Structures are given as C-alpha cells and as structure tokens.
Short mmCIF file of C-alpha atoms in Angstrom, two decimals:
data_model
loop_
_atom_site.label_atom_id
_atom_site.label_comp_id
_atom_site.label_asym_id
_atom_site.label_seq_id
_atom_site.Cartn_x
_atom_site.Cartn_y
_atom_site.Cartn_z
CA UNK A 46 55.26 -57.44 72.13
CA UNK A 47 53.19 -56.53 75.17
CA UNK A 48 54.26 -59.82 76.76
CA UNK A 49 57.93 -59.00 76.27
CA UNK A 50 57.44 -55.66 77.97
CA UNK A 51 55.73 -57.28 80.93
CA UNK A 52 58.46 -59.92 81.15
CA UNK A 53 61.07 -57.16 81.08
CA UNK A 54 59.28 -55.19 83.77
CA UNK A 55 59.15 -58.25 85.99
CA UNK A 56 62.86 -58.92 85.50
CA UNK A 57 63.78 -55.34 86.30
CA UNK A 58 61.65 -55.23 89.41
CA UNK A 59 63.84 -55.45 92.50
CA UNK A 60 62.25 -56.21 95.84
CA UNK A 61 63.72 -53.24 97.75
CA UNK A 62 62.64 -49.67 97.09
CA UNK A 63 61.86 -50.22 93.45
CA UNK A 64 58.39 -50.28 91.91
CA UNK A 65 56.72 -49.18 95.12
CA UNK A 66 54.25 -46.42 94.54
CA UNK A 67 55.26 -43.28 96.38
CA UNK A 68 52.98 -42.99 99.38
CA UNK A 69 51.73 -39.71 100.76
CA UNK A 70 53.99 -39.86 103.81
CA UNK A 71 57.10 -40.21 101.64
CA UNK A 72 56.17 -37.20 99.51
CA UNK A 73 55.15 -35.16 102.57
CA UNK A 74 58.48 -35.79 104.29
CA UNK A 75 60.38 -34.68 101.20
CA UNK A 76 58.25 -31.55 100.83
CA UNK A 77 58.58 -30.61 104.51
CA UNK A 78 62.37 -30.57 104.34
CA UNK A 79 62.64 -28.93 100.90
CA UNK A 80 61.29 -25.55 102.00
CA UNK A 81 63.23 -24.76 105.19
CA UNK A 82 62.45 -21.03 105.17
CA UNK A 83 58.67 -21.54 105.12
CA UNK A 84 57.02 -19.47 107.85
CA UNK A 85 54.86 -21.50 110.29
CA UNK A 86 51.64 -19.99 108.95
CA UNK A 87 52.45 -21.41 105.48
CA UNK A 88 52.19 -25.02 106.71
CA UNK A 89 49.02 -25.61 104.70
CA UNK A 90 50.76 -24.51 101.49
CA UNK A 91 53.03 -27.53 101.87
CA UNK A 92 50.43 -30.14 102.73
CA UNK A 93 47.44 -28.94 100.72
CA UNK A 94 43.86 -29.62 101.77
CA UNK A 95 41.81 -32.77 101.20
CA UNK A 96 40.54 -31.60 97.81
CA UNK A 97 44.07 -30.93 96.55
CA UNK A 98 45.24 -34.30 97.87
CA UNK A 99 42.40 -36.12 96.16
CA UNK A 100 42.92 -34.29 92.86
CA UNK A 101 46.68 -34.90 92.97
CA UNK A 102 46.22 -38.61 93.68
CA UNK A 103 43.74 -38.94 90.81
CA UNK A 104 45.84 -36.74 88.50
CA UNK A 105 42.74 -34.57 88.15
CA UNK A 106 40.37 -37.24 86.88
CA UNK A 107 38.75 -38.28 90.14
CA UNK A 108 36.38 -41.25 90.25
CA UNK A 109 32.68 -40.38 90.33
CA UNK A 110 32.14 -40.74 94.07
CA UNK A 111 35.28 -38.80 94.98
CA UNK A 112 34.39 -36.08 92.49
CA UNK A 113 30.93 -35.81 94.06
CA UNK A 114 32.44 -35.54 97.54
CA UNK A 115 34.83 -32.81 96.36
CA UNK A 116 32.01 -30.89 94.73
CA UNK A 117 29.84 -31.05 97.84
CA UNK A 118 32.71 -29.98 100.10
CA UNK A 119 33.69 -27.06 97.88
CA UNK A 120 30.12 -25.84 97.39
CA UNK A 121 29.87 -25.59 101.17
CA UNK A 122 32.83 -23.14 101.30
CA UNK A 123 31.13 -20.45 99.22
CA UNK A 124 30.23 -17.25 101.08
CA UNK A 125 27.78 -14.94 99.33
CA UNK A 126 27.48 -11.14 99.45
CA UNK A 127 25.03 -10.27 102.24
CA UNK A 128 22.89 -8.08 99.97
CA UNK A 129 22.74 -10.72 97.22
CA UNK A 130 24.19 -8.26 94.73
CA UNK A 131 26.86 -10.09 92.73
CA UNK A 132 27.95 -7.28 90.42
CA UNK A 133 30.67 -4.81 91.42
CA UNK A 134 32.74 -2.44 89.26
CA UNK A 135 34.09 -3.83 85.98
CA UNK A 136 36.95 -1.29 85.93
CA UNK A 137 38.32 -2.70 89.15
CA UNK A 138 37.57 -6.15 87.75
CA UNK A 139 39.74 -5.43 84.69
CA UNK A 140 42.56 -4.24 86.97
CA UNK A 141 42.52 -7.42 89.04
CA UNK A 142 42.25 -9.56 85.91
CA UNK A 143 45.52 -7.96 84.75
CA UNK A 144 47.36 -8.25 88.05
CA UNK A 145 49.29 -11.33 89.09
CA UNK A 146 50.43 -9.72 92.32
CA UNK A 147 50.18 -11.50 95.62
CA UNK A 148 51.14 -14.43 97.85
CA UNK A 149 54.60 -15.09 96.35
CA UNK A 150 57.39 -14.97 98.91
CA UNK A 151 58.62 -11.79 97.21
CA UNK A 152 55.19 -10.18 97.77
CA UNK A 153 55.63 -9.75 101.55
CA UNK A 154 54.97 -7.42 103.25
CA UNK A 155 52.09 -6.74 100.80
CA UNK A 156 52.52 -3.60 98.73
CA UNK A 157 49.14 -3.73 96.95
CA UNK A 158 45.99 -5.89 96.87
CA UNK A 159 46.14 -9.40 95.40
CA UNK A 160 45.29 -9.84 91.75
CA UNK A 161 43.35 -12.68 90.08
CA UNK A 162 45.63 -12.90 87.03
CA UNK A 163 42.67 -14.00 84.88
CA UNK A 164 44.54 -13.00 81.70
CA UNK A 165 47.22 -15.57 82.50
CA UNK A 166 44.69 -18.20 81.42
CA UNK A 167 41.73 -16.48 79.70
CA UNK A 168 40.96 -14.15 76.82
CA UNK A 169 38.64 -11.42 78.14
CA UNK A 170 38.60 -8.00 76.42
CA UNK A 171 39.51 -7.62 72.74
CA UNK A 172 41.98 -4.87 73.65
CA UNK A 173 44.22 -7.16 75.71
CA UNK A 174 46.05 -9.43 73.28
CA UNK A 175 48.46 -10.82 75.87
CA UNK A 176 46.30 -13.61 77.26
CA UNK A 177 46.94 -17.26 78.04
CA UNK A 178 45.10 -20.34 76.83
CA UNK A 179 45.00 -22.63 79.88
CA UNK A 180 41.31 -21.71 80.24
CA UNK A 181 38.54 -21.03 77.69
CA UNK A 182 37.98 -17.60 76.13
CA UNK A 183 35.61 -15.50 78.23
CA UNK A 184 35.08 -12.95 75.48
CA UNK A 185 31.42 -11.74 75.38
CA UNK A 186 30.74 -13.92 78.41
CA UNK A 187 27.67 -12.04 79.68
CA UNK A 188 26.25 -11.22 76.25
CA UNK A 189 26.32 -14.90 75.25
CA UNK A 190 24.33 -15.68 78.41
CA UNK A 191 21.80 -12.84 78.01
CA UNK A 192 23.03 -11.44 81.35
CA UNK A 193 20.69 -13.92 83.08
CA UNK A 194 20.67 -13.72 86.91
CA UNK A 195 21.44 -17.48 87.15
CA UNK A 196 24.51 -16.95 84.96
CA UNK A 197 25.62 -14.03 87.15
CA UNK A 198 25.38 -16.20 90.27
CA UNK A 199 27.13 -19.11 88.52
CA UNK A 200 30.04 -16.83 87.51
CA UNK A 201 30.36 -15.65 91.13
CA UNK A 202 30.44 -19.25 92.34
CA UNK A 203 32.90 -20.30 89.64
CA UNK A 204 35.38 -17.61 90.66
CA UNK A 205 34.81 -18.15 94.39
CA UNK A 206 35.41 -21.89 94.13
CA UNK A 207 36.07 -23.41 90.70
CA UNK A 208 35.75 -26.99 92.01
CA UNK A 209 32.14 -26.40 93.09
CA UNK A 210 31.16 -26.60 89.42
CA UNK A 211 34.00 -28.79 88.12
CA UNK A 212 35.87 -30.96 90.64
CA UNK A 213 39.66 -30.88 90.10
CA UNK A 214 39.44 -27.77 87.90
CA UNK A 215 42.75 -26.19 86.87
CA UNK A 216 41.48 -22.79 87.97
CA UNK A 217 42.43 -21.49 91.43
CA UNK A 218 39.74 -21.26 94.14
CA UNK A 219 39.97 -17.51 94.57
CA UNK A 220 37.37 -17.10 97.33
CA UNK A 221 37.83 -20.35 99.22
CA UNK A 222 41.62 -19.87 99.34
CA UNK A 223 41.26 -16.19 100.29
CA UNK A 224 43.20 -14.95 97.29
CA UNK A 225 40.42 -12.46 96.49
CA UNK A 226 37.81 -10.83 98.76
CA UNK A 227 34.06 -11.02 98.16
CA UNK A 228 34.17 -7.41 96.88
CA UNK A 229 36.94 -8.27 94.42
CA UNK A 230 35.04 -11.32 93.17
CA UNK A 231 32.02 -9.07 92.55
CA UNK A 232 34.30 -6.81 90.51
CA UNK A 233 35.46 -9.79 88.44
CA UNK A 234 31.82 -10.82 87.93
CA UNK A 235 31.09 -7.28 86.74
CA UNK A 236 33.88 -7.56 84.17
CA UNK A 237 32.20 -10.71 82.80
CA UNK A 238 28.54 -9.84 83.25
CA UNK A 239 28.04 -6.05 82.96
CA UNK A 240 26.54 -5.04 79.59
CA UNK A 241 28.87 -2.01 79.52
CA UNK A 242 32.02 -4.05 80.32
CA UNK A 243 34.52 -4.17 77.41
CA UNK A 244 34.27 -7.97 77.63
CA UNK A 245 30.73 -7.58 76.26
CA UNK A 246 30.94 -4.37 74.21
CA UNK A 247 33.85 -5.77 72.22
CA UNK A 248 36.01 -2.71 72.91
CA UNK B 233 79.78 -12.07 59.81
CA UNK B 234 77.74 -14.56 61.79
CA UNK B 235 78.83 -12.80 64.94
CA UNK B 236 77.43 -9.43 63.85
CA UNK B 237 74.20 -11.14 62.90
CA UNK B 238 74.13 -12.78 66.31
CA UNK B 239 74.65 -9.44 68.02
CA UNK B 240 71.82 -7.98 65.97
CA UNK B 241 69.58 -10.92 66.79
CA UNK B 242 70.33 -10.56 70.49
CA UNK B 243 69.47 -6.87 70.39
CA UNK B 244 66.22 -7.75 68.64
CA UNK B 245 65.34 -10.33 71.27
CA UNK B 246 66.10 -7.90 74.08
CA UNK B 247 63.91 -5.31 72.39
CA UNK B 248 61.05 -7.72 71.75
CA UNK B 249 61.18 -8.97 75.34
CA UNK B 250 60.51 -5.45 76.57
CA UNK B 251 57.07 -5.39 75.03
CA UNK B 252 54.97 -8.28 76.26
CA UNK B 253 52.64 -8.14 73.28
CA UNK B 254 55.56 -9.06 71.07
CA UNK B 255 56.42 -12.34 72.74
CA UNK B 256 55.64 -14.19 69.52
CA UNK B 257 58.34 -12.08 67.86
CA UNK B 258 60.70 -12.95 70.71
CA UNK B 259 60.07 -16.61 70.04
CA UNK B 260 60.90 -16.13 66.34
CA UNK B 261 64.00 -14.11 67.13
CA UNK B 262 65.21 -16.77 69.56
CA UNK B 263 64.68 -19.49 66.96
CA UNK B 264 66.68 -17.49 64.45
CA UNK B 265 69.39 -16.99 67.03
CA UNK B 266 69.50 -20.73 67.71
CA UNK B 267 70.10 -21.33 64.01
CA UNK B 268 73.02 -18.91 64.06
CA UNK B 269 74.45 -20.67 67.09
CA UNK B 270 74.50 -23.86 65.07
CA UNK B 271 76.66 -22.07 62.50
CA UNK B 272 78.91 -20.46 65.08
CA UNK B 273 78.61 -22.09 68.51
CA UNK B 274 81.34 -19.79 69.85
CA UNK B 275 79.03 -16.78 69.83
CA UNK B 276 76.84 -18.26 72.59
CA UNK B 277 77.05 -15.83 75.56
CA UNK B 278 76.52 -18.81 77.89
CA UNK B 279 80.04 -19.92 76.97
CA UNK B 280 81.42 -17.14 79.17
CA UNK B 281 80.05 -19.14 82.09
CA UNK B 282 81.59 -22.32 80.71
CA UNK B 283 85.00 -20.60 80.76
CA UNK B 284 84.39 -19.12 84.18
CA UNK B 285 83.27 -22.53 85.42
CA UNK B 286 86.39 -24.22 84.08
CA UNK B 287 88.57 -21.69 85.85
CA UNK B 288 86.64 -22.22 89.09
CA UNK B 289 87.00 -26.00 88.66
CA UNK B 290 90.79 -25.81 88.35
CA UNK B 291 91.48 -23.06 90.91
CA UNK B 292 92.35 -24.01 94.51
CA UNK B 293 89.52 -22.59 96.65
CA UNK B 294 87.76 -22.84 99.97
CA UNK B 295 89.15 -23.38 103.48
CA UNK B 296 91.06 -26.45 102.19
CA UNK B 297 92.47 -24.45 99.28
CA UNK B 298 92.13 -27.31 96.78
CA UNK B 299 90.64 -27.54 93.29
CA UNK B 300 87.60 -29.58 92.35
CA UNK B 301 89.70 -31.81 90.14
CA UNK B 302 89.32 -34.74 92.52
CA UNK B 303 85.52 -34.40 92.52
CA UNK B 304 83.87 -37.67 91.48
CA UNK B 305 80.87 -36.90 89.29
CA UNK B 306 80.14 -40.59 88.91
CA UNK B 307 82.77 -41.69 86.40
CA UNK B 308 85.68 -41.46 88.82
CA UNK B 309 87.56 -38.55 90.43
CA UNK B 310 88.21 -35.70 88.02
CA UNK B 311 86.39 -37.28 85.06
CA UNK B 312 84.28 -34.51 83.58
CA UNK B 313 83.83 -35.61 79.98
CA UNK B 314 80.42 -37.20 79.56
CA UNK B 315 79.72 -37.18 83.30
CA UNK B 316 76.66 -34.94 83.05
CA UNK B 317 75.00 -37.31 80.56
CA UNK B 318 74.84 -39.97 83.28
CA UNK B 319 73.39 -37.80 86.04
CA UNK B 320 71.41 -37.91 88.27
CA UNK B 321 72.73 -41.09 89.88
CA UNK B 322 73.08 -42.74 93.26
CA UNK B 323 76.34 -41.91 95.04
CA UNK B 324 77.30 -44.47 97.67
CA UNK B 325 79.69 -42.04 99.43
CA UNK B 326 76.85 -39.58 100.01
CA UNK B 327 74.15 -42.23 100.43
CA UNK B 328 71.71 -40.47 98.14
CA UNK B 329 70.77 -39.71 94.56
CA UNK B 330 72.26 -36.46 93.29
CA UNK B 331 71.87 -34.28 90.23
CA UNK B 332 74.82 -32.28 88.90
CA UNK B 333 74.41 -29.20 91.08
CA UNK B 334 73.77 -31.18 94.26
CA UNK B 335 76.87 -33.26 93.59
CA UNK B 336 78.99 -30.18 92.94
CA UNK B 337 77.78 -28.65 96.18
CA UNK B 338 78.74 -31.87 97.95
CA UNK B 339 82.25 -31.76 96.45
CA UNK B 340 82.64 -28.11 97.40
CA UNK B 341 81.76 -29.05 100.96
CA UNK B 342 83.72 -32.31 101.30
CA UNK B 343 86.80 -31.43 99.24
CA UNK B 344 87.13 -27.69 99.49
CA UNK B 345 85.66 -27.33 102.96
CA UNK B 346 82.95 -24.82 102.06
CA UNK B 347 79.90 -24.67 104.32
CA UNK B 348 77.08 -25.83 101.99
CA UNK B 349 74.39 -24.21 104.13
CA UNK B 350 76.24 -20.91 103.90
CA UNK B 351 76.70 -21.28 100.13
CA UNK B 352 72.99 -21.84 99.52
CA UNK B 353 71.67 -19.41 102.13
CA UNK B 354 71.00 -16.75 99.52
CA UNK B 355 69.58 -18.85 96.75
CA UNK B 356 68.86 -17.81 93.20
CA UNK B 357 67.88 -15.63 91.56
CA UNK B 358 68.74 -12.63 93.74
CA UNK B 359 71.75 -14.89 93.83
CA UNK B 360 74.67 -14.72 96.17
CA UNK B 361 77.96 -14.99 94.36
CA UNK B 362 78.53 -18.55 95.68
CA UNK B 363 75.44 -19.89 93.93
CA UNK B 364 76.41 -18.03 90.76
CA UNK B 365 79.78 -19.76 90.96
CA UNK B 366 78.12 -23.14 91.42
CA UNK B 367 76.01 -22.32 88.35
CA UNK B 368 79.08 -21.52 86.27
CA UNK B 369 80.78 -24.78 87.31
CA UNK B 370 77.59 -26.70 86.47
CA UNK B 371 77.49 -25.01 83.06
CA UNK B 372 81.10 -26.03 82.41
CA UNK B 373 80.46 -29.66 83.39
CA UNK B 374 77.21 -29.88 81.39
CA UNK B 375 78.97 -28.41 78.35
CA UNK B 376 81.48 -31.26 78.57
CA UNK B 377 78.62 -33.60 77.57
CA UNK B 378 77.61 -31.46 74.59
CA UNK B 379 76.17 -33.58 71.78
CA UNK B 380 75.80 -36.71 73.90
CA UNK B 381 72.43 -38.28 74.54
CA UNK B 382 71.00 -38.49 78.04
CA UNK B 383 72.10 -41.87 79.28
CA UNK B 384 71.26 -41.69 82.98
CA UNK B 385 70.35 -45.27 83.83
CA UNK B 386 68.11 -44.55 86.80
CA UNK B 387 67.66 -48.28 87.37
CA UNK B 388 69.31 -48.61 90.77
CA UNK B 389 66.59 -48.81 93.49
CA UNK B 390 67.33 -45.39 95.04
CA UNK B 391 67.31 -43.90 91.56
CA UNK B 392 63.99 -45.53 90.71
CA UNK B 393 62.62 -44.23 93.97
CA UNK B 394 63.75 -40.69 93.08
CA UNK B 395 62.06 -40.90 89.66
CA UNK B 396 58.84 -42.18 91.25
CA UNK B 397 58.93 -39.42 93.88
CA UNK B 398 59.57 -36.83 91.17
CA UNK B 399 56.60 -38.07 89.18
CA UNK B 400 54.41 -37.93 92.28
CA UNK B 401 55.56 -34.36 92.98
CA UNK B 402 54.94 -33.34 89.36
CA UNK B 403 51.23 -34.01 89.90
CA UNK B 404 51.09 -32.72 93.48
CA UNK B 405 49.05 -29.58 93.98
CA UNK B 406 50.42 -27.16 96.56
CA UNK B 407 49.99 -23.57 97.60
CA UNK B 408 47.06 -21.14 97.60
CA UNK B 409 46.61 -21.29 93.81
CA UNK B 410 46.22 -25.11 93.84
CA UNK B 411 48.95 -25.38 91.19
CA UNK B 412 50.98 -28.49 90.37
CA UNK B 413 53.74 -28.70 87.77
CA UNK B 414 51.14 -30.59 85.75
CA UNK B 415 48.85 -27.51 85.77
CA UNK B 416 51.21 -25.76 83.38
CA UNK B 417 53.20 -28.60 81.80
CA UNK B 418 50.80 -31.41 80.91
CA UNK B 419 49.31 -30.25 77.63
CA UNK B 420 50.73 -29.26 74.30
CA UNK B 421 50.51 -25.80 72.74
CA UNK B 422 49.18 -23.87 75.75
CA UNK B 423 50.43 -20.53 76.95
CA UNK B 424 50.31 -18.51 80.16
CA UNK B 425 49.81 -14.92 79.00
CA UNK B 426 51.94 -15.14 75.83
CA UNK B 427 54.61 -17.46 77.22
CA UNK B 428 54.55 -20.89 75.64
CA UNK B 429 54.37 -23.70 78.21
CA UNK B 430 56.74 -26.65 77.62
CA UNK B 431 54.82 -29.97 77.60
CA UNK B 432 57.04 -31.83 80.07
CA UNK B 433 54.60 -34.67 80.76
CA UNK B 434 55.32 -35.90 77.22
CA UNK B 435 58.65 -37.59 76.58
CA UNK B 436 59.21 -36.27 73.07
CA UNK B 437 58.57 -32.68 74.10
CA UNK B 438 60.66 -33.03 77.29
CA UNK B 439 63.58 -34.52 75.33
CA UNK B 440 63.68 -31.37 73.20
CA UNK B 441 64.03 -28.86 76.04
CA UNK B 442 65.58 -30.49 79.11
CA UNK B 443 69.01 -31.02 77.50
CA UNK B 444 69.37 -27.27 77.00
CA UNK B 445 69.86 -26.65 80.75
CA UNK B 446 71.77 -24.81 82.18
CA UNK B 447 70.58 -22.15 79.74
CA UNK B 448 71.43 -18.56 78.92
CA UNK B 449 68.31 -16.49 79.53
CA UNK B 450 67.87 -13.50 77.29
CA UNK B 451 65.40 -11.83 79.68
CA UNK B 452 67.88 -11.82 82.57
CA UNK B 453 71.14 -12.00 80.54
CA UNK B 454 72.29 -14.71 82.94
CA UNK B 455 72.82 -18.43 82.80
CA UNK B 456 70.09 -20.17 84.77
CA UNK B 457 70.51 -23.69 86.10
CA UNK B 458 67.86 -26.40 86.41
CA UNK B 459 67.72 -26.08 90.21
CA UNK B 460 67.15 -22.38 89.71
CA UNK B 461 64.42 -23.07 87.11
CA UNK B 462 62.52 -25.26 89.59
CA UNK B 463 62.94 -22.65 92.35
CA UNK B 464 61.36 -20.14 89.97
CA UNK B 465 58.44 -22.42 89.06
CA UNK B 466 57.73 -23.01 92.77
CA UNK B 467 57.84 -19.23 93.23
CA UNK B 468 55.08 -18.93 90.62
CA UNK B 469 53.19 -21.62 92.53
CA UNK B 470 53.27 -19.37 95.61
CA UNK B 471 55.41 -21.87 97.43
CA UNK B 472 58.31 -20.97 99.76
CA UNK B 473 61.93 -20.97 98.60
CA UNK B 474 62.99 -24.37 97.30
CA UNK B 475 66.20 -25.56 98.95
CA UNK B 476 69.01 -26.15 96.47
CA UNK B 477 69.92 -29.84 96.59
CA UNK B 478 66.76 -30.89 98.44
CA UNK B 479 65.26 -34.33 97.83
CA UNK B 480 62.37 -32.59 96.08
CA UNK B 481 64.54 -30.84 93.49
CA UNK B 482 66.70 -33.94 92.97
CA UNK B 483 63.59 -36.11 92.52
CA UNK B 484 61.99 -33.69 90.05
CA UNK B 485 65.23 -33.51 88.06
CA UNK B 486 65.46 -37.33 88.08
CA UNK B 487 61.89 -37.52 86.77
CA UNK B 488 62.49 -34.84 84.11
CA UNK B 489 65.71 -36.55 83.03
CA UNK B 490 63.84 -39.85 82.70
CA UNK B 491 61.22 -38.02 80.63
CA UNK B 492 63.99 -36.59 78.43
CA UNK B 493 65.71 -39.99 77.96
CA UNK B 494 67.46 -40.15 74.60
CA UNK B 495 67.33 -36.37 74.18
CA UNK B 496 70.51 -34.63 73.13
CA UNK B 497 72.50 -32.45 75.50
CA UNK B 498 72.98 -28.94 74.12
CA UNK B 499 74.04 -26.97 77.17
CA UNK B 500 74.19 -24.07 77.65
CA UNK B 501 71.02 -23.60 75.61
CA UNK B 502 69.14 -20.40 75.02
CA UNK B 503 65.82 -19.45 76.63
CA UNK B 504 63.68 -16.36 76.62
#
C-alpha cells in the first residue's frame, strides 16, 4: 500500500514548479505584494523576526538546538521594572484582560490603550464565562502557587515574552512586541498573583 | 409553515448574538436553522444575493457595456454550471492560478472594461458597492455548483505551487501578536472567547465548512465571501488589508480547497 503511494507520488512529480518546497523568498515576495496599503513602519509585521521565522519553519516544534537559541534570544529581550516590584493593580489588569483593542488597522489613530485580550484564550475569574480555550485555565493561579515571589517573577516573564519559558508558544509576546507596557504587565501579574484578585478569591 | 419557523429561528439567532455569553445558544439556533434550510432551501436569505448575482451576470455593464456571459470560468465561455467545483485553477490567458472571485474580477476588467484597482480600492467589509456586487456574482456562480463535490484537480504545476505556498502561509507567523492561521485553526474543539474555531488543518473538518462559502452571516446580515473571510482573519492577526485577488489569498484558498477535497458544496451556507 505504502509502496503504491510512493510510486504514485513519483509518477505525479513533474520537474518544473511541482514538489519544490516553498522557500522563504517565494513566500516573502507574495506577502510583500499582498498588502499594498501597509504603512512603511509596518514592514516588520510582514517579514516577522527570526523567532517567528524559525517557529513557522518548524511548525512550532523546533529542534532542540533551535529551541534553545530561541529561548536564549527571547530571555534577553525582557525588561524588568526598575524597582523590582512586579505587582500592579488587579482592577486595571482585569480591564486589559477583557480588552482586545489595539494594533488592528481599524485601531488607528489609537482611541484607547492596547488590551491583552487574555480572555480570548484563558479562563481567569469565575465571573467571566466568555473565555477561550487556546490556553490553559488561569483560575486561582496565584493561590495554587502560594503567591511565591519566584512564581510572581515567572508570571511577569511569561507575559512579557512567552517564548522565554516555552519556545514557539502560541501566546503573544506582549512586552517584547510592545503590545503592553511594563506597567500594564504588572497589572496583569496583579490579576493573577494578588490574594485579593477575583482570580484567587473565586468571585 | 417552515418559513415562519425560519423567521423565528433567525430572530432567535439575532437575539442570541447580541449577548456574547449566549454564543452556545447561537450555535444551537444556527444548527436548527440549518436543518430548516434542508427542508426549505428557498428560505435562505443568502439566495437574495444569488438572484442579485444572476442579474448582474446577465446585465450589460461597465465601460464596454457587455454582460459577463462570455466570461470563461474554466469550463469555457459562459459555462457556469459546475464551474465553481473546479476552482481554483490555472488560467493560461491570465498566466496565473485564480479562485472564483479573482477570476470574476479579471472578467470584469477584461470583458466589461472595469478598472480592477478601482473596484477593489475599498475592500470588504466596509465594502464599496463594487465589491458587494462581485460578492453577489460569486454567490450566484458558487450556488450553480450546489450539491457537487469539490473536484478542483490542483495537479498542474502552477496549481501545485499555489497549494504549497498556501500551506506555507498557513503556518507563517506574522504581525505583532505572532499569529499564524495555524494558531487558531490547527486543533479540534478550541474556542476564542466563546467562538468555536474551525479545525482547518484537518481534511475532514475542512471539508465540512469550506464548501459553505460564500456564506450568509447572521451577525452582519450580509453574504461574506472567502476572500472577505481571509481579509477578516488577517485583520484579527493585526496585519494590513489583504488585497483581493492577491497571490496570498489565491494560494490560501487553493490550500483550503485541497484540504476540503471531496467536501460537498452548499453555498451560500450560514455562519454566525
């Protein structure tokens, strides 16, 4: 059976364009001409950075050495709050977790601050039942981790640059890609790690 | 009788769509509505666009003041029946692979003398009238393959190249959120907020949904085409406006059609 398939594939293969893997240049050329209204400062949205290119090429399961290189590169992007305080205001954190505003071509000129849209992918508070399932539930996130300082720092780093902990993560790199500010990331950390946040009180 | 039930179902869907928390109810209401459509296909509001599209197809228009009846959709000039089921395909006269909408745009330019750039300048969904007209014509042509199975061959070298490019693009991350089509469409049973995400990386799942495009969308009460759908997904990806008829959209449609091989065409379908 397998042999027949291979035989068939060989017969179908034509020497010209067929069967050639699409190289990066080919895809780049197509992308460049498909978005003619892109402003010049959006050039990087079309090409993507090295991490995106590596994750795309590997369809998100990068080989060990590439994964290690990605992790190292992404860890180096993380900027920390100067006072080493990682916890902001969970109320503002809840607001940005709800908001998907920002960076779409219909969002210019900006009318409000960017959101993190965490609920698109995560369960957080019990009260919000409209949550997505692309990411794990973050319900009781801090409580389950005893609010440990290492866990607080890890949450900050995860939100700042998801690939620093898991190369080729599905989650956006909110800090590294300047979707959220350091202050906003602290607010998101507060939502996850404050004992009085509804994520932890179950309200 | 069925028609009153359909009206009631539509009202229910519209109501449920208002409240996000009731998206599961919307899904149920839409499923019920689909069942009613099977009993009485004539109550599909998307059919208004089929009629409008047929009129546009047979009306002399554009600077040349001719109809589209000499447009060759791949089976010869003016042959509409079953043409959609064999698209996308390579067109020697244009020297490129084209999906239905891209081909229609080409005919509107070459036969009727429209300026394609002008027609697509205001793309969906804010929608200039020209693109809406193109959408209605596409809905008419797709409907003329109703019940057929996707039979696009996609074996000619340019066609194979388009499928391969489309597959590459499906996994390509772009934009400040690092999203690729695969981010949202490569697993089964996931949702974004409460919206179910179609599992397009899997052939069986793709075959179920792709043949329903163009589709009547309850949330916008408009027929949306496949080119428009992709434009919208790129919008979510924080990408710029996708050019209608670009190699990227044609390649993605070629890939999705290949994924949906053997699926049945049921256009216009119904989506949330």
